[in-house]
PDB file of C-alpha atoms in Angstrom:
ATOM      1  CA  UNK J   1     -78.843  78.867  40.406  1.00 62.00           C
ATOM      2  CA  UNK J   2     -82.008  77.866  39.018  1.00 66.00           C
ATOM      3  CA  UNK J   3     -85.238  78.586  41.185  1.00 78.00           C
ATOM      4  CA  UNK J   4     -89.248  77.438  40.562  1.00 92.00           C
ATOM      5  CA  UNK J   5     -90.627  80.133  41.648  1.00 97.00           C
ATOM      6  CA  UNK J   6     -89.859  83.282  42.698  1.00 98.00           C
ATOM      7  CA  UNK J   7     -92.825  85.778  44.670  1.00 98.00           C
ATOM      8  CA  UNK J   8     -91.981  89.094  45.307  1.00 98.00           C
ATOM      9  CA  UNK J   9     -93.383  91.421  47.861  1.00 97.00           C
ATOM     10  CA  UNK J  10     -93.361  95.111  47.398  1.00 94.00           C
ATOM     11  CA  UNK J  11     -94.899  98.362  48.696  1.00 89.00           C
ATOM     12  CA  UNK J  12     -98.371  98.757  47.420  1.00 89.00           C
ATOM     13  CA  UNK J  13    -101.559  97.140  48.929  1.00 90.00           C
ATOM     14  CA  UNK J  14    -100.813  94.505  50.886  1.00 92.00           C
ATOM     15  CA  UNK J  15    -103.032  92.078  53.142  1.00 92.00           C
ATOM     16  CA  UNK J  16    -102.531  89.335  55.428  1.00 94.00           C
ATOM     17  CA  UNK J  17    -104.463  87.008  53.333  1.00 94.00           C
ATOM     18  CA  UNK J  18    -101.753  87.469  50.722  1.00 95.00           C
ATOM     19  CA  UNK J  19     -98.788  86.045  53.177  1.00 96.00           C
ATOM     20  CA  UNK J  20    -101.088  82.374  52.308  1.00 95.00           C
ATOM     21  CA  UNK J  21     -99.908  82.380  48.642  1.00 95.00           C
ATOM     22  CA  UNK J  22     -96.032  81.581  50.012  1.00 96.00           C
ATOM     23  CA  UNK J  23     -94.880  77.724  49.462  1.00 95.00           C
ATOM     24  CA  UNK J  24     -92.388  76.285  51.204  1.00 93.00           C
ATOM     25  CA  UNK J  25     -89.868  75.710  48.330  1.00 94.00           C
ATOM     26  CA  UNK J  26     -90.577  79.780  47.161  1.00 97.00           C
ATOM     27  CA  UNK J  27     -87.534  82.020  46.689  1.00 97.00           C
ATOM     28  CA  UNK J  28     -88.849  85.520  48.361  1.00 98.00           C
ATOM     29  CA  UNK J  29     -87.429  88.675  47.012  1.00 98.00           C
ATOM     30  CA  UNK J  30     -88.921  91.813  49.229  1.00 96.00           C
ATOM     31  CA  UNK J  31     -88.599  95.320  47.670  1.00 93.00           C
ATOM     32  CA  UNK J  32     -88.343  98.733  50.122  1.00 89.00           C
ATOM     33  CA  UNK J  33     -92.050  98.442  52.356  1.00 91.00           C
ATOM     34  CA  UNK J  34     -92.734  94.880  51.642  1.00 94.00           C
ATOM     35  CA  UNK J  35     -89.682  93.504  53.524  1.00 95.00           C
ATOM     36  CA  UNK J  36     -90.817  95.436  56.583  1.00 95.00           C
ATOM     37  CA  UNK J  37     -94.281  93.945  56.246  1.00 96.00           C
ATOM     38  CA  UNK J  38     -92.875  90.164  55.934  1.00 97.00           C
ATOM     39  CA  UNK J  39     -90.778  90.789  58.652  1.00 97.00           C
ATOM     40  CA  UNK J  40     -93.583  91.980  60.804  1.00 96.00           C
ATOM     41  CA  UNK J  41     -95.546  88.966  60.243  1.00 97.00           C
ATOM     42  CA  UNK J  42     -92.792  86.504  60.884  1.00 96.00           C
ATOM     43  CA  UNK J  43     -91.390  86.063  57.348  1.00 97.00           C
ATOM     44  CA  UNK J  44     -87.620  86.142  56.287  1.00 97.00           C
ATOM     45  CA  UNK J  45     -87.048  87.600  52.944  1.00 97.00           C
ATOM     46  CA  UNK J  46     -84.311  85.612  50.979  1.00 97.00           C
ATOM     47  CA  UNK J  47     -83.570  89.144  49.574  1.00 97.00           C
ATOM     48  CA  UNK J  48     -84.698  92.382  50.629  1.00 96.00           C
ATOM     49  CA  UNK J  49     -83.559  95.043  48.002  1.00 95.00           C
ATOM     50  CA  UNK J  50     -84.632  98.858  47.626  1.00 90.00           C
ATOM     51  CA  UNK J  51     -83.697 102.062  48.378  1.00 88.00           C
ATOM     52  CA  UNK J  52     -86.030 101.905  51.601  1.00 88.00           C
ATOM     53  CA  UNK J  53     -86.839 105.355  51.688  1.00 86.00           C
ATOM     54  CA  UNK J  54     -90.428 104.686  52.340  1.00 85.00           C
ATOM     55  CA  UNK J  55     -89.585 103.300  56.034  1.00 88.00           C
ATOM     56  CA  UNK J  56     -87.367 105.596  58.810  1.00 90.00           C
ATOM     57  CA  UNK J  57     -83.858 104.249  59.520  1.00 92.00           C
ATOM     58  CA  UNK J  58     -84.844 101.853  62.594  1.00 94.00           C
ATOM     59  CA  UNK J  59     -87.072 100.118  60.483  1.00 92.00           C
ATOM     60  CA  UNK J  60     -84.329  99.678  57.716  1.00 93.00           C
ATOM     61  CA  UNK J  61     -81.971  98.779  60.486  1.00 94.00           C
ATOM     62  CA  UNK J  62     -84.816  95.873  60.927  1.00 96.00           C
ATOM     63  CA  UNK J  63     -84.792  95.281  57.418  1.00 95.00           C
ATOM     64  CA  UNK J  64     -81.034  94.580  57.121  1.00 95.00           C
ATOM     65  CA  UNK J  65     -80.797  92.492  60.097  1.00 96.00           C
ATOM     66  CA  UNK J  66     -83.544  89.993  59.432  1.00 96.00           C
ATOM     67  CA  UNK J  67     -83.091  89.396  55.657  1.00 96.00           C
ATOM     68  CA  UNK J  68     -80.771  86.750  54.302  1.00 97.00           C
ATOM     69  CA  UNK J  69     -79.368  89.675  51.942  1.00 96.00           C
ATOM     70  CA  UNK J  70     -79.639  92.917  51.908  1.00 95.00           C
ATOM     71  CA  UNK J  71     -79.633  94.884  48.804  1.00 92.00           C
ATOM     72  CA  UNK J  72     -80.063  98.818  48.620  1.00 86.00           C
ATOM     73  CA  UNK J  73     -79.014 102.038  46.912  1.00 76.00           C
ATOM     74  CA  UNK J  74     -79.472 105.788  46.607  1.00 62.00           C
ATOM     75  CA  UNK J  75     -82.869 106.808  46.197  1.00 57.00           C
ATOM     76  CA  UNK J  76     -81.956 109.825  44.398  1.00 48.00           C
ATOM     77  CA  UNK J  77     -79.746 108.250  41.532  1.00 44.00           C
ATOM     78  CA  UNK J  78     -81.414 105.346  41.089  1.00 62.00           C
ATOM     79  CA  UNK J  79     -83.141 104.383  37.294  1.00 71.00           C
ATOM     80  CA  UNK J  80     -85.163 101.224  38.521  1.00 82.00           C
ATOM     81  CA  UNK J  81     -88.139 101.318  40.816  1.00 87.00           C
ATOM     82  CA  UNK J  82     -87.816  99.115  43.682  1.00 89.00           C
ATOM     83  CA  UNK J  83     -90.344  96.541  42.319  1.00 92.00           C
ATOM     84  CA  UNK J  84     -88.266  96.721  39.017  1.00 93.00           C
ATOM     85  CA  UNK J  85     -84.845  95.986  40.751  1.00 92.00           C
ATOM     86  CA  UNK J  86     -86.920  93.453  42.453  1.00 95.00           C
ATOM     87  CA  UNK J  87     -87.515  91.975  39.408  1.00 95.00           C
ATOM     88  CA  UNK J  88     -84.260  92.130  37.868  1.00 93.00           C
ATOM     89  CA  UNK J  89     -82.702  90.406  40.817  1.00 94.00           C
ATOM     90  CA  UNK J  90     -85.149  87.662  40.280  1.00 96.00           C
ATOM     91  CA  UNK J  91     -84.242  87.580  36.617  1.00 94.00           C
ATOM     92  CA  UNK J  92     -80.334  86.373  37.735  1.00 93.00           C
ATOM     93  CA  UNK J  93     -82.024  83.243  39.104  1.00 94.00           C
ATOM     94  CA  UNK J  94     -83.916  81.928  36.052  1.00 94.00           C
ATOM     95  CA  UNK J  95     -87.405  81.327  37.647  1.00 96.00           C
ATOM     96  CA  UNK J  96     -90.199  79.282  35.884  1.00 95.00           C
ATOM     97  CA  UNK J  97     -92.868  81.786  37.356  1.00 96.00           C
ATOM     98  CA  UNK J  98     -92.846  85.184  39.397  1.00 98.00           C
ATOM     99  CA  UNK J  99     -96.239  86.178  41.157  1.00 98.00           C
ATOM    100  CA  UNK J 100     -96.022  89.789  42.042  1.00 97.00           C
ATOM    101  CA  UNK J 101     -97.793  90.998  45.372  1.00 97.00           C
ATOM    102  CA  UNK J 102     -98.449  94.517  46.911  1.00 94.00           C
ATOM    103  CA  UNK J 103     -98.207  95.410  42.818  1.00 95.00           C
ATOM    104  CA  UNK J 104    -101.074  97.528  43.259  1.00 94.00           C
ATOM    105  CA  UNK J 105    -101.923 100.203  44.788  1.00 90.00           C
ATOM    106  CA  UNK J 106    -102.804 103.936  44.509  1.00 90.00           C
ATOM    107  CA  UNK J 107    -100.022 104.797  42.821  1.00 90.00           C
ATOM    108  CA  UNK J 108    -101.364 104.029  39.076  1.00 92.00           C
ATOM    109  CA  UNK J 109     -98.014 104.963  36.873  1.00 93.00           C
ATOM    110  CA  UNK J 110     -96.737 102.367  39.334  1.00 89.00           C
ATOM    111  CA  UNK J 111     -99.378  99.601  38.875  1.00 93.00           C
ATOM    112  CA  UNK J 112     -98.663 100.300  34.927  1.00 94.00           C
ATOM    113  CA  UNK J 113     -95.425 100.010  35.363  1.00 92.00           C
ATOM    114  CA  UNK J 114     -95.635  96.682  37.170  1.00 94.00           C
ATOM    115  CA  UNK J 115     -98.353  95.320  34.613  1.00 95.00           C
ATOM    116  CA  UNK J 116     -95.614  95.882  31.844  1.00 94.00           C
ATOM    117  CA  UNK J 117     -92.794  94.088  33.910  1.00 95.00           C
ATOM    118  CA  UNK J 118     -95.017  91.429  33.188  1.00 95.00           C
ATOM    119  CA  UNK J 119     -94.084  92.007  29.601  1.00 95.00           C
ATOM    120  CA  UNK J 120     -90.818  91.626  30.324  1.00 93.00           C
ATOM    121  CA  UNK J 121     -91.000  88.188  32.021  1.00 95.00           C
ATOM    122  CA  UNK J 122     -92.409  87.237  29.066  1.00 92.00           C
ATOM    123  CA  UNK J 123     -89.995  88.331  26.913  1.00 92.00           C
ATOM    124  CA  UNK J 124     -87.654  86.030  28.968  1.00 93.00           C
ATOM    125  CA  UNK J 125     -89.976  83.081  28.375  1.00 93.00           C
ATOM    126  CA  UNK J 126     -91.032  82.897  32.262  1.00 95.00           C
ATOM    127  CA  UNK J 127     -94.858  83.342  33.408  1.00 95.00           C
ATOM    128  CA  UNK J 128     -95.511  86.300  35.575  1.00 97.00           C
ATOM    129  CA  UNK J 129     -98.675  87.057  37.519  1.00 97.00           C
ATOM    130  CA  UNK J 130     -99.942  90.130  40.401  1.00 97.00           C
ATOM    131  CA  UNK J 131    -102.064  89.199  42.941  1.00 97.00           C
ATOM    132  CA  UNK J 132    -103.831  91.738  45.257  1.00 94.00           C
ATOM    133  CA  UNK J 133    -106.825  91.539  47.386  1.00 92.00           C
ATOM    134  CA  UNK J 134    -108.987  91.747  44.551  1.00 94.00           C
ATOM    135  CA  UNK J 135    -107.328  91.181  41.553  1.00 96.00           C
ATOM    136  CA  UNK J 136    -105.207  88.401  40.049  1.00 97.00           C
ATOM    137  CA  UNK J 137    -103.287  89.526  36.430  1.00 97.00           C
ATOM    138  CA  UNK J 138    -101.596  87.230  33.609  1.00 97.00           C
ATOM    139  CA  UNK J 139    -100.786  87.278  30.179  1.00 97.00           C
ATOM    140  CA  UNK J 140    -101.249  85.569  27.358  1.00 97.00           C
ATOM    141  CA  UNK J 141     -99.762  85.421  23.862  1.00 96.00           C
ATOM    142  CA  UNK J 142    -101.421  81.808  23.064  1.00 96.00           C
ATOM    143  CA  UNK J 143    -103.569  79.873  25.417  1.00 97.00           C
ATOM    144  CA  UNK J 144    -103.745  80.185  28.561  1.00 97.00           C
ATOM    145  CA  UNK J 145    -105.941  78.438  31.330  1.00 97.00           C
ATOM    146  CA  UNK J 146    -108.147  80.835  33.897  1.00 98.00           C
ATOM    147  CA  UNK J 147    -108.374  78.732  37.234  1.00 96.00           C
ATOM    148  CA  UNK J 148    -111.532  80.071  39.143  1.00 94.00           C
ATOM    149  CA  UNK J 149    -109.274  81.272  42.313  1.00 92.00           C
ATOM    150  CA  UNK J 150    -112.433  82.819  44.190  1.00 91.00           C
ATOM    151  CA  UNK J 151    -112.736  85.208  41.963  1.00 95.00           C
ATOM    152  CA  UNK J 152    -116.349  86.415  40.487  1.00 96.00           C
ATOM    153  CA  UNK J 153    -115.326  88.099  37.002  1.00 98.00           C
ATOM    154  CA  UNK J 154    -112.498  87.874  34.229  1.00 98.00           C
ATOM    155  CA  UNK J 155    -111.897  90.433  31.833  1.00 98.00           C
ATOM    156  CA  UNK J 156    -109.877  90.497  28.893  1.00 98.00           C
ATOM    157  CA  UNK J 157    -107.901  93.863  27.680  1.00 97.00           C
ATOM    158  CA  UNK J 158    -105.339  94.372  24.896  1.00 97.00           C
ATOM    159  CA  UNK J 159    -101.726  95.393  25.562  1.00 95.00           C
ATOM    160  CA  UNK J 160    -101.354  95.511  21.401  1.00 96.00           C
ATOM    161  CA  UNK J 161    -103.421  97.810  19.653  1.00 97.00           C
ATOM    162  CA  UNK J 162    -105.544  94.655  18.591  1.00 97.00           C
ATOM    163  CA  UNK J 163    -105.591  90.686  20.067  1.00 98.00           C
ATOM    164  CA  UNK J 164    -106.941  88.567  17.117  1.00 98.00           C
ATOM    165  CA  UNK J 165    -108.752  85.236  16.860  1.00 98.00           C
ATOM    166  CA  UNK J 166    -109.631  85.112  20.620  1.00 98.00           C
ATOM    167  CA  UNK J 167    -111.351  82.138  21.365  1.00 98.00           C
ATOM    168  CA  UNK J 168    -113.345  81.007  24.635  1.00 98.00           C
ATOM    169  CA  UNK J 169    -114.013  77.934  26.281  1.00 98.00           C
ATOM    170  CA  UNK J 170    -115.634  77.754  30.069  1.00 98.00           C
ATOM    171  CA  UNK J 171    -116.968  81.035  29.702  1.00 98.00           C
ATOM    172  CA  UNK J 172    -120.418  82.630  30.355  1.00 97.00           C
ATOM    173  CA  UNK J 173    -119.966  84.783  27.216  1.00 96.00           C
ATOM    174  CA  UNK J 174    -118.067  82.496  25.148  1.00 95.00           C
ATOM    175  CA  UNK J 175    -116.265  84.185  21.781  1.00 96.00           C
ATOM    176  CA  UNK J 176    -114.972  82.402  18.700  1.00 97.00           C
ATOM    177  CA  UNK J 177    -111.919  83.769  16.353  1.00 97.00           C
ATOM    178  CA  UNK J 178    -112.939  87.076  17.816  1.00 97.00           C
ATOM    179  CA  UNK J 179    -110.702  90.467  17.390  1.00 98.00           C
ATOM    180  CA  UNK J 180    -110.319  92.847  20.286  1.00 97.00           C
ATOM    181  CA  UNK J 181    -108.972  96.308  19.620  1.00 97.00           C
ATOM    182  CA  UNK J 182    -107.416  98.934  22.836  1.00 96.00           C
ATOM    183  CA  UNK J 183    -110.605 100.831  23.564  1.00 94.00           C
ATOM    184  CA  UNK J 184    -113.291  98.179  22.845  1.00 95.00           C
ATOM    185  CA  UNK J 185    -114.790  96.743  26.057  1.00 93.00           C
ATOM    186  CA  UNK J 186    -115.769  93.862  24.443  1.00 94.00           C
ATOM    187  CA  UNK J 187    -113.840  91.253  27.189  1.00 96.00           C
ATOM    188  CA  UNK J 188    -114.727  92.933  30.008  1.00 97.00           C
ATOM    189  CA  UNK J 189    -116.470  91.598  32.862  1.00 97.00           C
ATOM    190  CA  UNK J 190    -116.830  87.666  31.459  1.00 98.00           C
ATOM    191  CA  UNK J 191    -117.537  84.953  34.327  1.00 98.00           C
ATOM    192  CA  UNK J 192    -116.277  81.113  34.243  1.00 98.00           C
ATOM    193  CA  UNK J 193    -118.710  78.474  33.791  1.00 97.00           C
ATOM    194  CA  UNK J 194    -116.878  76.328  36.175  1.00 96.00           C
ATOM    195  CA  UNK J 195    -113.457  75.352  38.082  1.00 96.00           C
ATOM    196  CA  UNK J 196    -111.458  76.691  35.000  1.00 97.00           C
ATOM    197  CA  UNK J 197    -111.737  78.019  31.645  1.00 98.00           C
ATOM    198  CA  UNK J 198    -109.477  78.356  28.466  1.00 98.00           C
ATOM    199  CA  UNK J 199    -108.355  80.972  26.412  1.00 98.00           C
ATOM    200  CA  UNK J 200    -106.565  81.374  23.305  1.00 98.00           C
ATOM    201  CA  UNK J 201    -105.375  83.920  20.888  1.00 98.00           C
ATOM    202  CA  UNK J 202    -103.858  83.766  17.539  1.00 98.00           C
ATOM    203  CA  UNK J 203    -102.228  86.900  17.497  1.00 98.00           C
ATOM    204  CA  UNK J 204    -101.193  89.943  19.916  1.00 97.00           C
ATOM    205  CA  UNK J 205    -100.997  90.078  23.698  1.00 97.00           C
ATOM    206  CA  UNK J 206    -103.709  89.479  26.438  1.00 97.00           C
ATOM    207  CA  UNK J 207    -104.130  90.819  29.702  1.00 98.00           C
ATOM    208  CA  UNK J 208    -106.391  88.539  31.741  1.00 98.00           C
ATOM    209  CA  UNK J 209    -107.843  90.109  34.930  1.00 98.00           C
ATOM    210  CA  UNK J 210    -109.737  88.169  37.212  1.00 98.00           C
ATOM    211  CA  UNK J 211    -111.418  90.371  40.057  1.00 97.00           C
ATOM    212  CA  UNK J 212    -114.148  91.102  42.825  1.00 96.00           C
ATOM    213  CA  UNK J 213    -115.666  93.178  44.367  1.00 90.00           C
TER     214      UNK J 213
END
């Protein structure tokens, strides 16, 4: 079974606001806390998978009996985070895109984690993005276009030790054939000129950040 789009929901920040990113035709896959919070605002997961040890056992009884299917396992023995077998169960359904929400949080080994499950998806040549509040995250290994999406700044950081030949269009600070190395701040804090603007790379991998305040 082949899917568009897949959006997951897990445990870290989550708002309200966020539940408006769902389309009708979206495949939802809830991991541990963020099934409980769908459920809560009138949402059926399509999956719900975890070990659920974040909620008591009525709210897991909830969980179970207002998903579709119900996936879980033994917190203790378990290799995968939740938001990782999340992810892999998405995986057996051959999405074109995965947005990631309540990827975030205060947990940062976690929001790392997440940010390079994003690698992953595009080692299996599907786009991947996390939303929050705040935030909205993507990568690039080419070109990629940055819609405005209410959001005031966009930075660009290196997930290889350099990201060569970066060039801007729509941008504030534009940059031409320009070489970014882990450590330099050099793409940080950029605004759009307008509706959208385009970036491209010729070598490496790009983590685009748009945020606010």
């Amino acid at each position: 079974m082949t899917v568009k789009r897949i959006v997951i929901f897990t445990g870290g920040n989550l708002s309200v606001e966020l539940l408006q990113e769902i389309r009708e035709d979206d495949m939802i896959i809830a991991a541990d806390r963020g099934a409980l919070f769908l459920i809560e605002h009138g949402i059926q997961p399509h999956i719900a998978v975890g070990d659920f040890d974040s909620i008591n056992e009525e709210e897991r009884i909830i969980v179970s009996n207002n998903s579709i299917r119900f996936i879980t396992c033994d917190p203790v023995h378990k290799d995968l985070t939740d938001t990782e077998m999340a992810f892999e169960t998405a995986l057996d359904y051959e999405p074109s895109h995965i947005l990631m929400l309540g990827a975030t949080g205060t947990r940062m080994d976690h929001t790392l984690a997440n940010v390079h499950i994003m690698v992953r998806a595009m080692q299996h040549h599907i786009s991947c993005a996390i939303q929050d509040k705040h935030n909205y995250m993507t990568l690039t290994t080419s070109k990629a276009v940055v819609e405005h999406r209410d959001y005031k700044y966009v930075s660009l950081l290196p997930l290889t030790h350099e990201v060569t030949g970066i060039t801007l269009d729509g941008f504030m600070y534009p940059l031409d054939q320009a070489t970014i190395r882990m450590g330099q701040s050099l793409g940080v804090s950029n605004q759009l000129l307008g509706s959208s603007g385009t970036v491209t790379i010729d070598s490496g991998l790009l983590l685009i950040i748009q945020s606010k305040d």
